[in-house]
Coordinates of C-alpha atoms in Angstrom, one line a residue:
M1 CA 45.2 -81.1 0.9
K2 CA 46.3 -80.9 -2.7
K3 CA 44.9 -83.3 -5.2
E4 CA 47.4 -85.5 -6.9
R5 CA 47.0 -85.5 -10.6
P6 CA 47.1 -88.9 -12.4
R7 CA 50.0 -89.3 -14.8
S8 CA 49.1 -88.4 -18.3
G9 CA 50.7 -89.6 -20.1
K10 CA 50.0 -94.4 -48.8
G11 CA 52.9 -95.7 -49.8
Q12 CA 51.7 -94.9 -53.3
P13 CA 53.9 -94.5 -56.4
L14 CA 55.0 -91.0 -57.3
G15 CA 51.6 -89.4 -57.9
L16 CA 52.4 -87.2 -60.9
L17 CA 50.4 -87.6 -64.0
M18 CA 51.6 -85.7 -67.1
A19 CA 48.5 -86.3 -69.1
G20 CA 49.2 -84.5 -72.3
G21 CA 51.6 -82.2 -70.4
S22 CA 54.8 -80.7 -71.5
S23 CA 57.1 -83.0 -73.3
Q24 CA 59.9 -81.6 -71.2
L25 CA 58.5 -83.1 -68.1
R26 CA 56.7 -86.2 -69.4
G27 CA 58.6 -89.4 -68.8
H28 CA 61.3 -87.9 -66.6
L29 CA 59.8 -88.4 -63.2
L30 CA 61.5 -91.3 -61.4
P31 CA 60.9 -92.4 -57.8
L32 CA 63.9 -92.7 -55.5
A33 CA 65.5 -96.1 -55.1
P34 CA 64.0 -98.1 -52.2
I35 CA 65.8 -97.7 -48.8
R36 CA 67.9 -100.6 -47.8
F37 CA 68.7 -101.5 -44.2
S38 CA 71.8 -103.4 -43.3
P39 CA 71.5 -106.7 -41.5
S40 CA 73.3 -105.3 -38.5
R41 CA 70.7 -102.6 -38.2
A42 CA 67.9 -105.2 -38.6
G43 CA 69.6 -107.2 -35.8
K44 CA 69.5 -104.2 -33.5
A45 CA 65.9 -103.6 -34.3
A46 CA 65.0 -107.2 -33.4
M47 CA 66.5 -106.6 -29.9
E48 CA 64.3 -103.5 -29.2
P49 CA 61.8 -104.0 -26.3
E50 CA 58.4 -105.0 -27.4
S51 CA 56.9 -102.0 -25.5
L52 CA 58.5 -99.6 -28.0
Y53 CA 56.5 -101.1 -30.9
N54 CA 53.3 -101.2 -28.8
L55 CA 53.8 -97.5 -28.0
L56 CA 54.3 -96.5 -31.7
H57 CA 51.6 -98.8 -33.2
L58 CA 53.2 -98.3 -36.5
P59 CA 51.4 -99.7 -39.5
G60 CA 53.0 -102.7 -41.2
K61 CA 54.3 -100.7 -44.2
V62 CA 56.2 -98.2 -42.0
D63 CA 59.6 -99.3 -40.8
P64 CA 60.0 -99.2 -37.0
P65 CA 62.1 -96.3 -35.8
A66 CA 64.9 -98.6 -34.6
E67 CA 65.7 -99.1 -38.3
E68 CA 65.9 -95.5 -39.1
E69 CA 69.4 -94.0 -39.3
L70 CA 69.0 -91.8 -36.2
L71 CA 72.2 -90.2 -35.2
Q72 CA 73.3 -89.8 -31.6
G73 CA 71.2 -87.1 -30.0
E74 CA 68.9 -86.7 -33.1
K75 CA 65.2 -86.4 -32.6
R76 CA 62.5 -87.3 -35.1
K77 CA 58.7 -87.1 -35.1
Y78 CA 56.5 -90.1 -36.0
L79 CA 52.8 -90.1 -36.8
P80 CA 50.9 -93.1 -35.2
P81 CA 48.0 -94.6 -37.2
T82 CA 45.5 -93.1 -34.8
S83 CA 46.6 -89.6 -35.9
R84 CA 46.9 -90.6 -39.6
N85 CA 43.4 -92.0 -39.6
N86 CA 41.8 -89.1 -37.8
P87 CA 39.0 -87.8 -40.0
K88 CA 39.9 -84.1 -39.7
F89 CA 43.6 -85.0 -40.4
E90 CA 42.5 -86.8 -43.6
E91 CA 40.2 -84.0 -44.6
L92 CA 43.0 -81.4 -44.3
Q93 CA 45.1 -83.5 -46.7
K94 CA 42.2 -83.8 -49.2
V95 CA 41.5 -80.0 -49.1
L96 CA 45.1 -79.2 -49.7
M97 CA 45.5 -81.8 -52.5
D98 CA 42.3 -80.5 -54.2
W99 CA 43.6 -76.9 -53.9
I100 CA 47.1 -77.8 -55.4
N101 CA 45.5 -79.8 -58.2
A102 CA 43.2 -76.9 -59.1
E103 CA 46.1 -74.5 -59.1
L104 CA 48.3 -76.7 -61.3
L105 CA 45.5 -78.0 -63.6
P106 CA 46.6 -75.8 -66.6
E107 CA 50.1 -77.5 -66.3
H108 CA 48.5 -81.0 -66.3
I109 CA 50.1 -81.9 -63.0
V110 CA 48.2 -84.1 -60.5
V111 CA 49.1 -84.7 -56.9
R112 CA 47.9 -88.0 -55.4
S113 CA 49.9 -88.1 -52.2
L114 CA 51.3 -85.2 -50.2
E115 CA 53.7 -87.6 -48.6
E116 CA 55.2 -88.9 -51.8
D117 CA 54.8 -86.0 -54.3
I118 CA 56.2 -82.9 -52.5
F119 CA 59.6 -84.0 -51.3
D120 CA 61.7 -83.4 -54.4
G121 CA 60.8 -79.8 -55.0
L122 CA 59.1 -80.2 -58.4
I123 CA 55.5 -79.6 -57.2
L124 CA 56.6 -76.9 -54.8
H125 CA 58.5 -75.2 -57.7
H126 CA 55.4 -75.1 -60.0
L127 CA 53.0 -74.3 -57.1
F128 CA 55.0 -71.4 -55.7
Q129 CA 55.6 -69.9 -59.2
K130 CA 51.8 -70.1 -59.9
L131 CA 50.9 -68.5 -56.5
S132 CA 53.6 -65.8 -56.3
G133 CA 54.0 -64.9 -59.9
L134 CA 57.8 -65.2 -59.4
K135 CA 60.1 -67.0 -61.8
L136 CA 62.6 -69.2 -59.9
D137 CA 66.0 -69.8 -61.4
V138 CA 66.2 -73.5 -60.7
E139 CA 66.7 -76.6 -62.8
E140 CA 63.4 -77.9 -64.2
I141 CA 64.1 -81.6 -63.9
A142 CA 66.1 -83.1 -61.0
L143 CA 66.8 -86.8 -61.4
T144 CA 69.3 -87.5 -58.7
A145 CA 68.9 -87.2 -54.9
A146 CA 71.6 -84.5 -54.8
S147 CA 70.0 -82.4 -57.5
Q148 CA 66.5 -82.9 -55.9
R149 CA 67.8 -81.7 -52.6
R150 CA 69.6 -78.7 -54.2
K151 CA 66.4 -77.8 -56.0
L152 CA 64.3 -78.2 -52.9
T153 CA 66.7 -75.9 -51.0
A154 CA 66.4 -73.2 -53.5
V155 CA 62.6 -73.4 -53.7
L156 CA 62.2 -73.3 -49.9
E157 CA 64.5 -70.3 -49.6
S158 CA 62.2 -68.4 -51.9
V159 CA 59.1 -69.7 -50.1
D160 CA 60.5 -68.6 -46.7
Q161 CA 61.4 -65.2 -48.0
S162 CA 57.9 -64.7 -49.4
L163 CA 56.2 -65.9 -46.2
R164 CA 58.7 -63.9 -44.2
V165 CA 59.5 -66.9 -42.1
E166 CA 62.9 -67.3 -40.5
E167 CA 64.4 -70.7 -40.3
P168 CA 64.3 -71.1 -36.5
Q169 CA 60.6 -70.4 -36.4
A170 CA 59.7 -72.5 -39.5
K171 CA 57.9 -75.8 -38.8
W172 CA 59.5 -77.3 -41.9
S173 CA 63.1 -77.6 -43.2
V174 CA 64.8 -79.0 -46.3
E175 CA 65.7 -82.2 -44.3
S176 CA 62.1 -82.8 -43.1
I177 CA 60.5 -82.2 -46.4
F178 CA 63.0 -84.3 -48.3
R179 CA 62.6 -87.0 -45.8
K180 CA 58.8 -87.1 -46.7
D181 CA 57.8 -85.9 -43.2
L182 CA 54.1 -85.5 -43.6
L183 CA 53.7 -83.1 -40.6
A184 CA 56.3 -80.7 -41.9
T185 CA 54.8 -80.9 -45.4
L186 CA 51.4 -80.1 -44.0
H187 CA 52.7 -77.2 -42.0
L188 CA 54.3 -75.8 -45.2
L189 CA 51.3 -76.2 -47.4
V190 CA 48.9 -74.7 -44.7
A191 CA 51.2 -71.7 -44.5
L192 CA 51.2 -71.3 -48.3
A193 CA 47.4 -71.6 -48.4
K194 CA 46.9 -69.0 -45.6
H195 CA 49.3 -66.6 -47.2
F196 CA 48.2 -66.8 -50.9
Q197 CA 44.6 -67.9 -50.5
P198 CA 43.3 -67.0 -47.1
D199 CA 39.7 -67.8 -48.0
L200 CA 40.5 -71.5 -48.6
P201 CA 38.1 -73.4 -46.3
L202 CA 40.7 -75.4 -44.3
P203 CA 39.2 -77.6 -41.6
T204 CA 39.6 -75.9 -38.3
N205 CA 41.5 -76.9 -35.2
V206 CA 43.2 -79.9 -36.8
Q207 CA 45.6 -81.5 -34.3
A208 CA 47.9 -84.6 -34.5
E209 CA 49.4 -86.5 -31.7
V210 CA 53.0 -87.3 -32.5
I211 CA 55.7 -89.5 -30.9
I212 CA 59.1 -87.9 -30.7
M213 CA 61.9 -90.4 -30.8
E214 CA 65.4 -89.5 -29.6
C215 CA 68.6 -91.6 -30.0
T216 CA 70.5 -91.5 -26.7
K217 CA 73.5 -93.4 -25.4
S218 CA 71.2 -95.7 -23.5
G219 CA 68.9 -96.4 -26.5
L220 CA 65.8 -94.9 -28.0
K221 CA 63.8 -92.5 -25.9
S222 CA 60.2 -91.6 -26.7
E223 CA 57.6 -89.0 -25.6
K224 CA 54.3 -87.8 -26.9
S225 CA 53.3 -84.4 -28.1
V226 CA 50.5 -82.6 -29.9
E227 CA 51.0 -80.6 -33.1
Q228 CA 48.5 -77.9 -34.0
L229 CA 48.1 -77.8 -37.8
T230 CA 45.2 -75.3 -38.2
E231 CA 43.7 -72.9 -35.8
G232 CA 40.3 -73.3 -34.1
G233 CA 37.2 -71.7 -35.6
P234 CA 34.7 -69.6 -33.8
D235 CA 32.3 -71.4 -31.4
K236 CA 28.6 -70.7 -31.4
D237 CA 28.7 -69.7 -27.8
E238 CA 31.9 -67.6 -28.1
P239 CA 32.7 -64.4 -29.8
S240 CA 34.2 -64.8 -33.3
K241 CA 37.2 -62.7 -32.4
D242 CA 39.6 -63.2 -29.5
V243 CA 39.9 -60.3 -27.1
F244 CA 43.7 -60.4 -27.3
D245 CA 43.5 -60.1 -31.1
E246 CA 41.4 -57.0 -30.6
L247 CA 43.7 -55.7 -27.8
F248 CA 46.9 -56.0 -29.8
K249 CA 45.3 -54.6 -32.9
L250 CA 43.1 -51.8 -31.6
A251 CA 44.7 -50.8 -28.2
P252 CA 48.4 -51.8 -28.3
E253 CA 49.1 -49.0 -25.7
K254 CA 47.1 -51.0 -23.2
V255 CA 49.1 -54.2 -23.5
N256 CA 51.7 -53.2 -21.0
A257 CA 49.0 -52.3 -18.4
V258 CA 47.5 -55.8 -18.9
K259 CA 50.9 -57.4 -18.5
E260 CA 51.6 -55.4 -15.3
A261 CA 48.3 -56.6 -13.8
I262 CA 49.0 -60.2 -14.6
V263 CA 52.6 -60.0 -13.4
K264 CA 51.4 -58.7 -10.1
F265 CA 48.9 -61.5 -9.8
V266 CA 51.4 -64.2 -10.8
N267 CA 54.0 -63.0 -8.4
Q268 CA 51.5 -63.0 -5.5
E269 CA 50.9 -66.7 -6.2
L270 CA 54.6 -67.6 -6.8
D271 CA 55.8 -65.8 -3.8
R272 CA 54.8 -68.8 -1.7
L273 CA 57.2 -70.9 -3.8
G274 CA 60.0 -68.4 -3.5
L275 CA 59.7 -67.5 -7.2
S276 CA 59.1 -64.3 -9.1
V277 CA 58.5 -63.2 -12.7
Q278 CA 59.7 -60.0 -14.3
N279 CA 59.2 -60.8 -18.0
L280 CA 56.0 -62.6 -19.2
D281 CA 57.3 -62.9 -22.8
T282 CA 60.3 -65.0 -21.9
Q283 CA 60.0 -66.7 -18.5
F284 CA 57.1 -68.9 -19.4
A285 CA 58.7 -70.3 -22.6
D286 CA 60.0 -73.5 -20.9
G287 CA 56.7 -74.3 -19.2
V288 CA 58.3 -74.8 -15.7
I289 CA 56.9 -71.7 -14.0
L290 CA 53.6 -72.1 -15.9
L291 CA 53.2 -75.7 -14.5
L292 CA 54.1 -74.6 -11.0
L293 CA 51.6 -71.7 -11.2
I294 CA 48.8 -74.0 -12.4
G295 CA 49.6 -76.5 -9.7
Q296 CA 49.5 -73.7 -7.1
L297 CA 46.2 -72.3 -8.3
E298 CA 44.3 -75.4 -9.3
G299 CA 45.5 -77.6 -6.4
F300 CA 47.5 -80.1 -8.5
F301 CA 50.5 -82.0 -7.3
L302 CA 52.8 -82.8 -10.2
H303 CA 55.3 -85.5 -9.9
L304 CA 58.8 -84.4 -11.0
K305 CA 58.9 -87.4 -13.4
E306 CA 55.9 -85.9 -15.3
F307 CA 57.8 -82.8 -16.5
Y308 CA 61.3 -81.4 -16.9
L309 CA 62.3 -79.2 -14.0
T310 CA 65.3 -77.9 -15.9
P311 CA 64.5 -78.4 -19.6
S312 CA 67.6 -78.3 -21.8
S313 CA 66.1 -78.6 -25.3
P314 CA 63.2 -77.2 -27.2
A315 CA 61.5 -80.6 -27.2
E316 CA 61.6 -80.7 -23.4
M317 CA 60.2 -77.2 -23.2
L318 CA 57.5 -78.2 -25.6
H319 CA 56.6 -81.2 -23.5
N320 CA 56.2 -79.0 -20.4
V321 CA 54.0 -76.4 -22.2
T322 CA 51.9 -79.1 -23.8
L323 CA 51.3 -80.7 -20.4
A324 CA 50.3 -77.2 -19.0
L325 CA 47.8 -76.6 -21.8
E326 CA 46.3 -80.0 -21.2
L327 CA 45.8 -79.2 -17.6
L328 CA 44.1 -75.9 -18.5
K329 CA 41.9 -77.7 -21.1
E330 CA 40.9 -80.3 -18.5
G331 CA 39.9 -77.5 -16.2
G332 CA 37.8 -75.8 -18.9
L333 CA 40.0 -72.7 -18.6
L334 CA 41.1 -72.2 -22.2
S335 CA 38.4 -70.5 -24.3
Y336 CA 40.6 -70.0 -27.3
P337 CA 43.0 -72.6 -28.8
V338 CA 46.7 -72.0 -28.1
N339 CA 49.5 -73.7 -29.9
P340 CA 52.2 -74.9 -27.4
E341 CA 54.9 -74.1 -29.9
D342 CA 53.9 -70.4 -29.8
I343 CA 54.5 -70.3 -26.1
V344 CA 57.9 -71.9 -26.5
N345 CA 58.7 -69.4 -29.3
K346 CA 57.9 -66.6 -26.8
D347 CA 54.8 -65.3 -28.6
A348 CA 53.5 -62.6 -26.3
K349 CA 49.8 -62.8 -27.4
S350 CA 49.7 -66.6 -26.8
T351 CA 51.4 -66.3 -23.4
L352 CA 49.0 -63.6 -22.3
R353 CA 46.0 -65.8 -23.4
V354 CA 47.1 -68.6 -21.2
L355 CA 47.9 -66.5 -18.2
Y356 CA 44.7 -64.5 -18.5
S357 CA 42.7 -67.7 -18.3
L358 CA 44.1 -68.2 -14.8
F359 CA 43.8 -64.5 -13.9
R360 CA 40.2 -64.5 -15.0
K361 CA 39.2 -67.5 -12.9
H362 CA 41.2 -66.8 -9.7
K363 CA 41.9 -63.0 -9.5
L364 CA 38.6 -61.7 -10.8
K365 CA 36.7 -64.3 -8.7
E366 CA 38.3 -62.9 -5.5
S367 CA 37.0 -59.4 -6.3
T368 CA 34.5 -58.2 -3.8
D369 CA 33.6 -54.9 -5.4
G370 CA 30.8 -56.4 -7.4
V371 CA 32.4 -55.5 -10.7
P372 CA 31.5 -58.3 -13.3
Q373 CA 34.2 -60.3 -15.0
R374 CA 35.3 -58.7 -18.2
S375 CA 37.9 -58.8 -20.9
P376 CA 41.3 -57.1 -20.4
N377 CA 40.3 -54.4 -22.9

């Protein structure tokens, strides 16, 4: 009998102080005009089910998502207060703000809110020039929304080139940063810190539960997800380096041998379901086969309403992979933090980490030759 798994299921002013700073900048920093919502939109918001607001638990000063100008088919992430008030989440913001303020101290620029001070490109412009030593050909002062967006676009293009990040893989965009998306802003600043100052003591394993809202023909649709902002640090009882980091770095010629062994193991289990895998790097990206494999090995029965059997978007794929990783964590199988977005983006190392956790428990346990369990390298 298979076990049935239960269903899982500050607004401050612009924080720039030009204390004795350049006269070119002083007195030219204006906040954007407040957003106005039309009565018709407010009327629609009043008709939204109460459960939607209970789900989001949005603080009073944050407008409910029904009042946002979400387009048909558009998805947007929201941070509930439980995530915003998480001590590690708050610590990450403080460390990043202290770092930025220390870097920009000679220019007498002070950041007081990552959410309010980064969106227009001014801080990013000065920070990136200071870190990279490059001179950007952009306008110094941008007063209108159009000029701010134009400046932000130019700065982010230079940042992405320096970080060697392509747009599809980036966890930020011009739209999200300009919209004051705190998650996207944090992803961007963490990437800058890791690239230009890798010894910056960022808090480890910072995660944030987010709510993804989608505007559909039938109304607003919501789902929960977990964003990994920083990687996990070494545990006292675990080696400081992950075996797959060592494998890919020191013995890349053995990677294919490890893949072949895991493919053979996976196909033996999936054969009972009439499925097979040929490419580990791509066939687990949507999370479907991964969930079926976990259910087969761990004895879970997953309701079809818990996951997307035929995911048609990255968000649905991310939902599946996040659920799979939660199952592995509940079973104590993951000894190294894995970002679900890396699986969706077909990162070979992350995919191997996840599959090897199952291989180590079920395949090596079946061995009768007395050989102790060991790492793939």
